[in-house]
GROMACS .gro file of C-alpha atoms in nm:
model
  468
    1MET     CA    1   0.004   0.026   0.022
    2HIS     CA    2   0.104   0.302  -0.098
    3THR     CA    3   0.191   0.644   0.153
    4VAL     CA    4   0.023   0.986   0.067
    5THR     CA    5   0.144   1.307   0.137
    6ASP     CA    6  -0.106   1.515   0.201
    7TYR     CA    7   0.055   1.892   0.163
    8GLY     CA    8  -0.338   2.045   0.215
    9HIS     CA    9  -0.589   1.914   0.439
   10THR     CA   10  -0.826   1.641   0.521
   11PRO     CA   11  -1.187   1.683   0.458
   12THR     CA   12  -1.288   1.654   0.796
   13ASP     CA   13  -1.026   1.850   0.965
   14ARG     CA   14  -0.939   2.149   0.704
   15PRO     CA   15  -0.666   2.411   0.788
   16GLN     CA   16  -0.581   2.660   0.553
   17ASN     CA   17  -0.441   2.501   0.235
   18CYS     CA   18  -0.182   2.763   0.186
   19ASP     CA   19   0.020   2.520   0.461
   20SER     CA   20   0.082   2.343   0.103
   21PRO     CA   21   0.434   2.385  -0.036
   22ILE     CA   22   0.209   2.364  -0.354
   23LEU     CA   23  -0.065   2.593  -0.289
   24ALA     CA   24   0.145   2.804  -0.182
   25ARG     CA   25   0.405   2.900  -0.464
   26ILE     CA   26   0.081   2.881  -0.689
   27ALA     CA   27  -0.099   3.115  -0.456
   28GLU     CA   28   0.248   3.364  -0.552
   29LYS     CA   29   0.231   3.303  -0.880
   30VAL     CA   30  -0.104   3.367  -0.968
   31GLY     CA   31  -0.181   3.590  -0.681
   32GLU     CA   32  -0.413   3.572  -0.365
   33LYS     CA   33  -0.704   3.712  -0.536
   34ARG     CA   34  -0.725   3.517  -0.858
   35PHE     CA   35  -0.638   3.219  -0.627
   36ALA     CA   36  -0.938   3.290  -0.369
   37LEU     CA   37  -1.167   3.320  -0.690
   38TRP     CA   38  -1.075   2.949  -0.853
   39PHE     CA   39  -0.903   2.778  -0.553
   40GLY     CA   40  -1.040   2.918  -0.225
   41GLN     CA   41  -0.979   2.715   0.108
   42ASP     CA   42  -1.091   2.363   0.010
   43THR     CA   43  -0.890   2.267  -0.243
   44LEU     CA   44  -0.671   1.999  -0.185
   45CYS     CA   45  -0.325   1.870  -0.270
   46GLN     CA   46  -0.202   1.519  -0.229
   47HIS     CA   47   0.144   1.394  -0.350
   48GLU     CA   48   0.155   1.051  -0.409
   49PRO     CA   49   0.506   0.893  -0.446
   50GLN     CA   50   0.590   0.581  -0.684
   51THR     CA   51   0.526   0.273  -0.541
   52GLU     CA   52   0.517  -0.105  -0.715
   53ASN     CA   53   0.128  -0.075  -0.838
   54THR     CA   54   0.137   0.341  -0.903
   55THR     CA   55   0.354   0.557  -1.047
   56GLU     CA   56   0.426   0.914  -0.901
   57ARG     CA   57   0.177   1.213  -0.925
   58VAL     CA   58   0.050   1.530  -0.783
   59VAL     CA   59  -0.375   1.500  -0.729
   60PHE     CA   60  -0.556   1.816  -0.680
   61GLN     CA   61  -0.880   1.775  -0.557
   62VAL     CA   62  -1.158   2.041  -0.579
   63ARG     CA   63  -1.496   2.137  -0.441
   64ASN     CA   64  -1.713   2.092  -0.740
   65HIS     CA   65  -1.642   2.068  -1.125
   66PHE     CA   66  -1.711   2.419  -1.190
   67ALA     CA   67  -1.369   2.497  -0.999
   68LEU     CA   68  -1.213   2.216  -1.142
   69ASN     CA   69  -1.272   2.384  -1.515
   70SER     CA   70  -1.189   2.729  -1.426
   71ILE     CA   71  -0.860   2.600  -1.273
   72ARG     CA   72  -0.770   2.416  -1.579
   73ARG     CA   73  -0.883   2.640  -1.776
   74HIS     CA   74  -0.714   2.955  -1.611
   75CYS     CA   75  -0.427   2.816  -1.412
   76SER     CA   76  -0.277   2.525  -1.609
   77PRO     CA   77   0.057   2.686  -1.679
   78GLU     CA   78   0.147   2.771  -1.309
   79ILE     CA   79   0.051   2.470  -1.189
   80LYS     CA   80   0.286   2.293  -1.402
   81GLN     CA   81   0.547   2.508  -1.305
   82ALA     CA   82   0.493   2.527  -0.901
   83VAL     CA   83   0.475   2.133  -0.944
   84ARG     CA   84   0.832   2.158  -1.102
   85GLU     CA   85   0.955   2.372  -0.864
   86ILE     CA   86   0.831   2.165  -0.524
   87CYS     CA   87   0.920   1.826  -0.661
   88GLY     CA   88   1.212   1.928  -0.868
   89LYS     CA   89   1.088   1.791  -1.175
   90ASP     CA   90   0.812   1.744  -1.388
   91VAL     CA   91   0.537   1.489  -1.238
   92PRO     CA   92   0.212   1.423  -1.385
   93ILE     CA   93  -0.074   1.638  -1.240
   94GLU     CA   94  -0.438   1.495  -1.202
   95PHE     CA   95  -0.729   1.640  -1.102
   96ALA     CA   96  -1.097   1.535  -0.947
   97VAL     CA   97  -1.374   1.634  -0.751
   98HIS     CA   98  -1.361   1.552  -0.331
   99SER     CA   99  -1.429   1.180  -0.341
  100SER     CA  100  -1.536   1.237   0.079
  101ALA     CA  101  -1.603   1.551   0.071
  102VAL     CA  102  -1.892   1.668   0.352
  103PRO     CA  103  -2.203   1.647   0.204
  104PRO     CA  104  -2.415   2.010   0.123
  105CYS     CA  105  -2.630   1.997   0.409
  106ASP     CA  106  -2.335   1.972   0.701
  107LEU     CA  107  -2.107   2.232   0.513
  108PRO     CA  108  -2.088   2.505   0.781
  109VAL     CA  109  -2.234   2.830   0.643
  110ARG     CA  110  -2.027   3.116   0.569
  111GLN     CA  111  -2.179   3.451   0.669
  112PRO     CA  112  -2.178   3.716   0.351
  113THR     CA  113  -2.005   4.035   0.361
  114LEU     CA  114  -2.331   4.226   0.313
  115ARG     CA  115  -2.646   4.100   0.420
  116ILE     CA  116  -3.018   4.128   0.339
  117VAL     CA  117  -3.301   4.239   0.503
  118ASP     CA  118  -3.637   3.970   0.483
  119ASP     CA  119  -3.858   4.228   0.319
  120THR     CA  120  -4.166   4.034   0.419
  121ALA     CA  121  -4.072   4.077   0.822
  122ASN     CA  122  -4.282   4.258   1.063
  123ILE     CA  123  -4.220   4.589   1.172
  124PRO     CA  124  -3.897   4.602   1.372
  125GLN     CA  125  -3.919   4.659   1.714
  126LYS     CA  126  -3.777   5.011   1.834
  127ASP     CA  127  -3.519   4.951   2.095
  128LYS     CA  128  -3.348   4.679   1.837
  129LYS     CA  129  -3.149   4.749   1.537
  130PRO     CA  130  -3.300   4.567   1.244
  131THR     CA  131  -3.151   4.237   1.209
  132GLY     CA  132  -3.035   4.104   0.900
  133ARG     CA  133  -2.907   4.436   0.723
  134ARG     CA  134  -2.623   4.647   0.691
  135PHE     CA  135  -2.798   4.988   0.681
  136ALA     CA  136  -2.621   5.248   0.459
  137SER     CA  137  -2.451   5.570   0.590
  138LEU     CA  138  -2.448   5.926   0.458
  139ALA     CA  139  -2.061   5.958   0.463
  140THR     CA  140  -2.051   5.717   0.157
  141TYR     CA  141  -2.327   5.938  -0.002
  142LEU     CA  142  -2.195   6.147  -0.266
  143GLU     CA  143  -2.336   6.510  -0.319
  144GLY     CA  144  -2.395   6.678  -0.641
  145LEU     CA  145  -2.632   6.927  -0.803
  146SER     CA  146  -2.879   6.669  -0.858
  147ASN     CA  147  -2.896   6.589  -0.482
  148ARG     CA  148  -2.838   6.862  -0.302
  149LEU     CA  149  -3.154   6.938  -0.201
  150ALA     CA  150  -3.223   6.641  -0.044
  151CYS     CA  151  -2.886   6.597   0.138
  152ARG     CA  152  -2.984   6.947   0.289
  153ALA     CA  153  -3.316   6.796   0.389
  154ALA     CA  154  -3.152   6.461   0.540
  155ASP     CA  155  -2.917   6.701   0.777
  156LEU     CA  156  -3.240   6.876   0.920
  157ALA     CA  157  -3.407   6.548   0.995
  158ILE     CA  158  -3.100   6.481   1.206
  159ASN     CA  159  -3.000   6.738   1.337
  160HIS     CA  160  -3.327   6.947   1.340
  161PRO     CA  161  -3.585   6.668   1.421
  162GLY     CA  162  -3.971   6.777   1.352
  163GLU     CA  163  -3.855   7.068   1.217
  164ILE     CA  164  -3.996   7.045   0.868
  165ASN     CA  165  -4.226   6.748   0.912
  166PRO     CA  166  -4.287   6.553   0.697
  167ILE     CA  167  -4.000   6.544   0.465
  168TYR     CA  168  -4.080   6.360   0.079
  169ILE     CA  169  -3.785   6.294  -0.145
  170PHE     CA  170  -3.867   6.144  -0.484
  171GLY     CA  171  -3.677   6.051  -0.746
  172PRO     CA  172  -3.599   5.767  -1.077
  173THR     CA  173  -3.434   5.443  -0.947
  174SER     CA  174  -3.088   5.401  -0.827
  175VAL     CA  175  -3.033   5.759  -0.731
  176GLY     CA  176  -2.975   5.694  -0.378
  177LYS     CA  177  -3.356   5.738  -0.210
  178THR     CA  178  -3.309   5.448   0.022
  179HIS     CA  179  -2.956   5.577   0.092
  180ILE     CA  180  -3.060   5.879   0.250
  181LEU     CA  181  -3.304   5.690   0.454
  182GLU     CA  182  -3.096   5.452   0.584
  183GLY     CA  183  -2.761   5.696   0.648
  184ILE     CA  184  -3.040   5.930   0.862
  185TRP     CA  185  -3.138   5.586   1.043
  186SER     CA  186  -2.754   5.506   1.123
  187ALA     CA  187  -2.656   5.892   1.234
  188VAL     CA  188  -2.934   5.926   1.452
  189ARG     CA  189  -2.878   5.579   1.651
  190LYS     CA  190  -2.504   5.744   1.710
  191LYS     CA  191  -2.686   5.998   1.847
  192SER     CA  192  -2.884   5.902   2.086
  193THR     CA  193  -2.976   5.560   2.240
  194ARG     CA  194  -3.352   5.686   2.417
  195GLN     CA  195  -3.535   5.778   2.134
  196LEU     CA  196  -3.469   5.578   1.841
  197PRO     CA  197  -3.541   5.575   1.464
  198LEU     CA  198  -3.725   5.359   1.296
  199TYR     CA  199  -3.647   5.251   0.955
  200MET     CA  200  -3.942   5.000   0.674
  201THR     CA  201  -4.051   4.997   0.359
  202ALA     CA  202  -4.409   5.070   0.276
  203GLU     CA  203  -4.454   4.694   0.210
  204ASN     CA  204  -4.376   4.634   0.566
  205PHE     CA  205  -4.599   4.870   0.669
  206LEU     CA  206  -4.895   4.698   0.448
  207SER     CA  207  -4.807   4.355   0.580
  208SER     CA  208  -4.765   4.450   0.929
  209PHE     CA  209  -5.111   4.579   0.895
  210VAL     CA  210  -5.214   4.310   0.734
  211GLU     CA  211  -5.139   4.096   1.025
  212THR     CA  212  -5.251   4.287   1.291
  213ILE     CA  213  -5.610   4.289   1.144
  214ARG     CA  214  -5.592   3.923   1.112
  215SER     CA  215  -5.663   3.933   1.455
  216GLY     CA  216  -5.882   4.059   1.748
  217SER     CA  217  -6.110   4.380   1.782
  218VAL     CA  218  -6.140   4.657   1.547
  219ARG     CA  219  -6.080   4.876   1.830
  220ASP     CA  220  -5.801   4.632   1.990
  221ARG     CA  221  -5.604   4.579   1.674
  222ASN     CA  222  -5.591   4.926   1.559
  223GLN     CA  223  -5.392   5.041   1.931
  224SER     CA  224  -5.173   4.713   1.907
  225PHE     CA  225  -5.025   4.849   1.574
  226ARG     CA  226  -5.021   5.187   1.689
  227SER     CA  227  -4.843   5.074   1.989
  228LYS     CA  228  -4.559   4.974   1.790
  229PHE     CA  229  -4.465   5.320   1.689
  230LYS     CA  230  -4.429   5.450   2.033
  231GLY     CA  231  -4.092   5.647   2.196
  232ILE     CA  232  -3.959   5.641   1.816
  233SER     CA  233  -3.801   5.961   1.738
  234HIS     CA  234  -3.788   5.938   1.322
  235LEU     CA  235  -4.053   5.727   1.088
  236LEU     CA  236  -3.875   5.637   0.777
  237ILE     CA  237  -4.077   5.461   0.523
  238ASP     CA  238  -3.937   5.352   0.172
  239ASP     CA  239  -4.129   5.366  -0.145
  240ILE     CA  240  -4.488   5.487  -0.023
  241GLN     CA  241  -4.615   5.457  -0.394
  242PHE     CA  242  -4.734   5.087  -0.294
  243PHE     CA  243  -4.967   5.203  -0.063
  244ALA     CA  244  -5.193   5.303  -0.378
  245ARG     CA  245  -5.480   5.107  -0.408
  246ALA     CA  246  -5.473   5.011  -0.041
  247GLU     CA  247  -5.752   5.216   0.127
  248SER     CA  248  -5.766   5.043   0.431
  249THR     CA  249  -5.343   5.067   0.509
  250GLN     CA  250  -5.386   5.477   0.384
  251THR     CA  251  -5.648   5.521   0.616
  252GLU     CA  252  -5.438   5.383   0.898
  253PHE     CA  253  -5.094   5.544   0.774
  254LEU     CA  254  -5.316   5.846   0.768
  255GLN     CA  255  -5.401   5.811   1.180
  256VAL     CA  256  -4.997   5.712   1.194
  257PHE     CA  257  -4.917   6.006   1.082
  258ASP     CA  258  -5.127   6.276   1.262
  259MET     CA  259  -5.002   6.068   1.605
  260LEU     CA  260  -4.644   6.086   1.505
  261ARG     CA  261  -4.642   6.446   1.398
  262ASN     CA  262  -4.861   6.566   1.671
  263GLN     CA  263  -4.583   6.430   1.908
  264GLY     CA  264  -4.274   6.581   1.717
  265VAL     CA  265  -4.159   6.284   1.566
  266GLN     CA  266  -3.966   6.382   1.215
  267LEU     CA  267  -4.106   6.215   0.944
  268VAL     CA  268  -3.963   6.109   0.614
  269PHE     CA  269  -4.120   5.919   0.323
  270SER     CA  270  -3.978   5.833  -0.050
  271GLY     CA  271  -4.107   5.734  -0.359
  272ASP     CA  272  -4.036   5.704  -0.713
  273ARG     CA  273  -4.287   5.932  -0.862
  274PRO     CA  274  -4.402   6.314  -0.797
  275LEU     CA  275  -4.684   6.368  -0.547
  276LYS     CA  276  -4.907   6.513  -0.824
  277ASP     CA  277  -4.833   6.147  -0.961
  278LEU     CA  278  -4.895   5.958  -0.649
  279THR     CA  279  -5.277   5.783  -0.619
  280LEU     CA  280  -5.329   5.842  -0.270
  281ARG     CA  281  -5.565   6.005  -0.049
  282SER     CA  282  -5.614   6.366  -0.121
  283GLU     CA  283  -5.585   6.403   0.325
  284LEU     CA  284  -5.245   6.284   0.268
  285LEU     CA  285  -5.118   6.422  -0.062
  286CYS     CA  286  -5.195   6.754   0.137
  287ARG     CA  287  -4.998   6.633   0.447
  288LEU     CA  288  -4.722   6.545   0.231
  289GLU     CA  289  -4.730   6.950   0.030
  290ALA     CA  290  -4.692   7.060   0.348
  291GLY     CA  291  -4.344   6.967   0.411
  292MET     CA  292  -4.049   6.993   0.220
  293VAL     CA  293  -4.051   6.785  -0.088
  294CYS     CA  294  -3.742   6.715  -0.261
  295GLU     CA  295  -3.621   6.596  -0.604
  296ILE     CA  296  -3.344   6.376  -0.680
  297ASN     CA  297  -3.259   6.370  -1.037
  298LEU     CA  298  -3.027   6.104  -1.236
  299PRO     CA  299  -2.632   6.234  -1.165
  300GLU     CA  300  -2.472   6.457  -1.368
  301ARG     CA  301  -2.166   6.362  -1.554
  302GLU     CA  302  -1.987   6.503  -1.274
  303LEU     CA  303  -2.123   6.328  -0.998
  304ALA     CA  304  -2.122   6.029  -1.210
  305LEU     CA  305  -1.719   6.029  -1.245
  306ARG     CA  306  -1.682   6.090  -0.925
  307ILE     CA  307  -1.918   5.795  -0.779
  308CYS     CA  308  -1.727   5.556  -1.041
  309GLN     CA  309  -1.414   5.698  -0.867
  310ALA     CA  310  -1.520   5.568  -0.505
  311MET     CA  311  -1.587   5.259  -0.579
  312VAL     CA  312  -1.259   5.186  -0.822
  313LYS     CA  313  -1.118   5.311  -0.467
  314ASP     CA  314  -1.343   5.062  -0.245
  315ARG     CA  315  -1.255   4.758  -0.491
  316GLU     CA  316  -0.868   4.861  -0.472
  317LEU     CA  317  -0.910   4.835  -0.902
  318PRO     CA  318  -0.588   4.937  -1.086
  319VAL     CA  319  -0.782   5.125  -1.260
  320ASP     CA  320  -0.661   5.459  -1.508
  321ASP     CA  321  -0.856   5.778  -1.479
  322GLU     CA  322  -0.932   5.758  -1.843
  323VAL     CA  323  -1.120   5.435  -1.763
  324CYS     CA  324  -1.396   5.604  -1.461
  325ARG     CA  325  -1.427   5.907  -1.734
  326LEU     CA  326  -1.551   5.663  -2.013
  327ILE     CA  327  -1.782   5.462  -1.784
  328ALA     CA  328  -1.927   5.746  -1.614
  329SER     CA  329  -2.016   5.878  -1.951
  330GLN     CA  330  -2.126   5.550  -2.099
  331PHE     CA  331  -2.262   5.432  -1.779
  332GLY     CA  332  -2.318   5.703  -1.536
  333VAL     CA  333  -2.738   5.676  -1.597
  334HIS     CA  334  -2.680   5.587  -1.260
  335ALA     CA  335  -2.488   5.425  -0.935
  336ARG     CA  336  -2.609   5.028  -1.026
  337GLN     CA  337  -2.518   5.045  -1.398
  338ILE     CA  338  -2.160   5.166  -1.304
  339SER     CA  339  -2.102   4.924  -1.045
  340GLY     CA  340  -2.205   4.634  -1.283
  341ALA     CA  341  -1.947   4.772  -1.541
  342LEU     CA  342  -1.673   4.804  -1.210
  343ASN     CA  343  -1.790   4.441  -1.145
  344ARG     CA  344  -1.717   4.311  -1.518
  345LEU     CA  345  -1.383   4.492  -1.468
  346HIS     CA  346  -1.347   4.348  -1.133
  347MET     CA  347  -1.359   3.959  -1.266
  348HIS     CA  348  -1.104   4.051  -1.567
  349TYR     CA  349  -0.885   4.206  -1.338
  350LEU     CA  350  -0.899   3.898  -1.092
  351MET     CA  351  -0.847   3.592  -1.395
  352ASP     CA  352  -0.581   3.848  -1.549
  353ASN     CA  353  -0.398   4.013  -1.227
  354ARG     CA  354  -0.251   4.313  -1.466
  355PRO     CA  355  -0.364   4.689  -1.431
  356ILE     CA  356  -0.712   4.825  -1.640
  357THR     CA  357  -0.605   5.015  -1.893
  358LEU     CA  358  -0.868   5.246  -2.104
  359ALA     CA  359  -0.816   5.002  -2.394
  360VAL     CA  360  -0.884   4.689  -2.188
  361ALA     CA  361  -1.141   4.819  -2.064
  362GLU     CA  362  -1.303   4.890  -2.386
  363ASN     CA  363  -1.262   4.564  -2.529
  364VAL     CA  364  -1.393   4.410  -2.176
  365LEU     CA  365  -1.718   4.613  -2.161
  366SER     CA  366  -1.767   4.616  -2.561
  367ASP     CA  367  -2.044   4.428  -2.585
  368LEU     CA  368  -2.225   4.659  -2.280
  369LEU     CA  369  -2.076   4.954  -2.478
  370ARG     CA  370  -2.289   4.843  -2.777
  371LEU     CA  371  -2.615   4.763  -2.586
  372ASN     CA  372  -2.609   5.129  -2.368
  373ARG     CA  373  -2.527   5.342  -2.669
  374ARG     CA  374  -2.818   5.529  -2.803
  375ASP     CA  375  -2.900   5.570  -3.162
  376ILE     CA  376  -2.763   5.901  -3.287
  377ARG     CA  377  -3.016   6.070  -3.521
  378LEU     CA  378  -2.998   6.352  -3.778
  379GLN     CA  379  -3.092   6.574  -3.538
  380ASP     CA  380  -2.831   6.507  -3.270
  381VAL     CA  381  -2.595   6.537  -3.540
  382GLY     CA  382  -2.725   6.876  -3.652
  383LYS     CA  383  -2.781   7.007  -3.281
  384ALA     CA  384  -2.399   6.897  -3.206
  385VAL     CA  385  -2.248   7.109  -3.521
  386CYS     CA  386  -2.473   7.435  -3.498
  387GLU     CA  387  -2.346   7.437  -3.061
  388GLU     CA  388  -1.984   7.426  -3.252
  389PHE     CA  389  -2.003   7.690  -3.502
  390GLY     CA  390  -2.298   7.865  -3.333
  391LEU     CA  391  -2.545   7.849  -3.648
  392SER     CA  392  -2.913   7.815  -3.568
  393GLU     CA  393  -3.073   7.476  -3.702
  394GLU     CA  394  -3.315   7.666  -3.953
  395THR     CA  395  -2.992   7.824  -4.089
  396LEU     CA  396  -2.786   7.496  -4.113
  397ARG     CA  397  -3.045   7.296  -4.291
  398SER     CA  398  -3.084   7.585  -4.540
  399LYS     CA  399  -3.019   7.597  -4.877
  400SER     CA  400  -2.730   7.926  -4.865
  401ARG     CA  401  -2.427   7.863  -5.052
  402VAL     CA  402  -2.229   8.052  -4.823
  403LYS     CA  403  -1.843   7.926  -4.731
  404GLN     CA  404  -1.938   8.001  -4.336
  405ILE     CA  405  -2.281   7.788  -4.368
  406LEU     CA  406  -2.144   7.540  -4.611
  407ALA     CA  407  -1.828   7.381  -4.416
  408PRO     CA  408  -2.027   7.342  -4.170
  409ARG     CA  409  -2.344   7.165  -4.366
  410MET     CA  410  -2.116   6.942  -4.544
  411LEU     CA  411  -1.915   6.831  -4.207
  412ALA     CA  412  -2.269   6.782  -4.071
  413MET     CA  413  -2.341   6.518  -4.340
  414TRP     CA  414  -2.012   6.326  -4.305
  415LEU     CA  415  -2.117   6.312  -3.934
  416ALA     CA  416  -2.417   6.182  -4.043
  417ARG     CA  417  -2.285   5.901  -4.214
  418LYS     CA  418  -2.055   5.764  -3.979
  419TYR     CA  419  -2.319   5.807  -3.697
  420THR     CA  420  -2.639   5.730  -3.787
  421ARG     CA  421  -2.894   5.499  -3.986
  422SER     CA  422  -3.031   5.721  -4.235
  423ALA     CA  423  -2.954   5.671  -4.610
  424LEU     CA  424  -2.819   5.901  -4.836
  425SER     CA  425  -3.152   6.110  -4.984
  426GLU     CA  426  -3.259   6.102  -4.625
  427ILE     CA  427  -2.931   6.321  -4.514
  428GLY     CA  428  -2.975   6.539  -4.795
  429VAL     CA  429  -3.294   6.604  -4.772
  430TYR     CA  430  -3.291   6.667  -4.409
  431PHE     CA  431  -2.996   6.896  -4.458
  432GLY     CA  432  -3.086   7.168  -4.683
  433ASN     CA  433  -3.331   6.929  -4.958
  434HIS     CA  434  -3.000   6.825  -5.127
  435SER     CA  435  -2.957   6.530  -5.337
  436HIS     CA  436  -2.751   6.188  -5.243
  437SER     CA  437  -2.526   6.317  -5.449
  438SER     CA  438  -2.472   6.562  -5.269
  439VAL     CA  439  -2.421   6.382  -4.989
  440ILE     CA  440  -2.139   6.125  -5.113
  441SER     CA  441  -1.942   6.506  -5.245
  442ALA     CA  442  -1.964   6.640  -4.892
  443GLN     CA  443  -1.842   6.287  -4.784
  444ARG     CA  444  -1.512   6.251  -5.010
  445LYS     CA  445  -1.387   6.629  -4.913
  446VAL     CA  446  -1.460   6.622  -4.549
  447ASP     CA  447  -1.254   6.303  -4.591
  448ARG     CA  448  -0.973   6.494  -4.784
  449GLN     CA  449  -0.966   6.808  -4.551
  450ILE     CA  450  -0.948   6.604  -4.249
  451CYS     CA  451  -0.626   6.423  -4.343
  452GLU     CA  452  -0.499   6.769  -4.477
  453ASP     CA  453  -0.566   6.977  -4.190
  454ALA     CA  454  -0.482   6.877  -3.812
  455THR     CA  455  -0.703   7.193  -3.710
  456LEU     CA  456  -1.012   7.033  -3.892
  457ALA     CA  457  -0.919   6.639  -3.719
  458GLU     CA  458  -0.942   6.841  -3.367
  459LEU     CA  459  -1.277   6.994  -3.395
  460VAL     CA  460  -1.458   6.656  -3.539
  461GLN     CA  461  -1.266   6.477  -3.251
  462LYS     CA  462  -1.473   6.715  -3.009
  463ILE     CA  463  -1.810   6.681  -3.200
  464GLU     CA  464  -1.817   6.329  -3.191
  465ARG     CA  465  -1.686   6.297  -2.819
  466ALA     CA  466  -2.034   6.539  -2.765
  467LEU     CA  467  -2.224   6.298  -2.974
  468GLU     CA  468  -2.078   5.959  -2.768
   0.00000   0.00000   0.00000
C-alpha cells in the first residue's frame, strides 16, 4: 500500500490550504485574488510517491466541477511550474472532485459580507436594530447638483428633527433615495440611545398592518398596531407609492402620520414619482405637500465620475482615470450601471491580474458599450454642429452656399453618414433638401480635408465626443 503525503488538508479537518507548499507556490504565481477566486480554501493537494503499483503523481481535489474546469482553464501553466519547482522535476498532474467531501447540508455556512433584509418581516421593534441588514451611511453618499436639496433635508432631519415635517424625497430608481433614509437612520442611532428611529418599507408597513387586522376587534387591533410606533424619534418609510389602491392601509397610515407628527416625531418618506402622480388619498397628499418635497435627479457627469472613482477605490482596482471617465460617460445613468461595469472589470482583473487600461476596458466592456449606446439621430448631429459653429438649425438646413454655412453643413453630412443609419437621400433632404450625390461629394471633401488639416481633425473629434 502506497503512502500519501497530504500537503493540503483532509475533508474532515481542514486547515488553511496555504500550508501546502505547492498550493502556496501557486498562490504566489497567480496572485491572492485569483487564487481565492478559483482555489478557495477547499482545494486539496496530494503528492503520491511512486510505488510498485502506481507512478508518482500530484492530485488536486477541488470542491466542484465548476472550480475544476476553471482551474484547468486559467491556471494550468502556473500549476505545472509550481509542481516542477517544489518536486524538482515534472510530475504528472491530475484533477478530481472531492470523493469524500462533506455533504452540502453538513458544510458550515459562511456569513456573507453584505446581508439582505427580509422585506416580508414585521415592523422591527423600536428598541432593537433591524437584523439581517447593514444600513448605509451618509458618509458614503456623494453630493452633487442633482441631490443637493435632499442632502440638506437629511441634515435637517438628523440635527433638527420635527422642524420641517414631513420630508418627501422622490426620484427615479438608483439615485440614492433608500441610501439617504438608511443614512438618516444610522446617524440618529449614533446620536441618541433613548428614542430610536424606525425604518421600514411601505411593504413592511402594509404586511404588518394586514397581519394585525386578522386578529382581535377593530379597536384592539388599531391600538396594538399603533403601539409599535410609540417612543420613536424618526419614522422613515421607503417607497410609499406601494400604498396605492390599499384604502384601509392608507387610512391607518394617515392616523399614524397625525399621531407621530403631533408628538414631534420626524417623518421622512420616499417615492419614485412626484406627489401629483401618487394615487393616494387627498388628505395624505395635502399633508405631504405641507412639508418639504425634494427631488433627486439622475447624476450629472461630474457626480457620476466621482461615484465611479469612489467605487474603484473601494474595490482597490488598478484603473486609469481615463477608464473612470469612459464608464461615467457611457454608464453614468445611475450608480447601479456604474457598479455593473466595474464588476465586469473586477472579474477580468482577478483572472488577468494586470492593471486595467483604457484599451483593456473598452475590450472587456465592448458588448455592454454596444448595448448601452443610444441611437444617434440626424437631429443630434445637427444640434452638435450648430453648437460648435454658433449657428441656428434653420441656417444649417438652409440652401445657402455661403462658405460659413456650407462647410459646417458638409461636416454635418459627413457625421450623419458615420453615426446614423439614415439613407443618403434622407440625409440630403434633412440638410437643405439636397440630393444623395451632394452627400457623397460632401463626404469625400471632408475626408480629404481631415487628412490635410490637423485643426479640423481636432474639431471633428470634439464633436464626435459630444455625440458619443
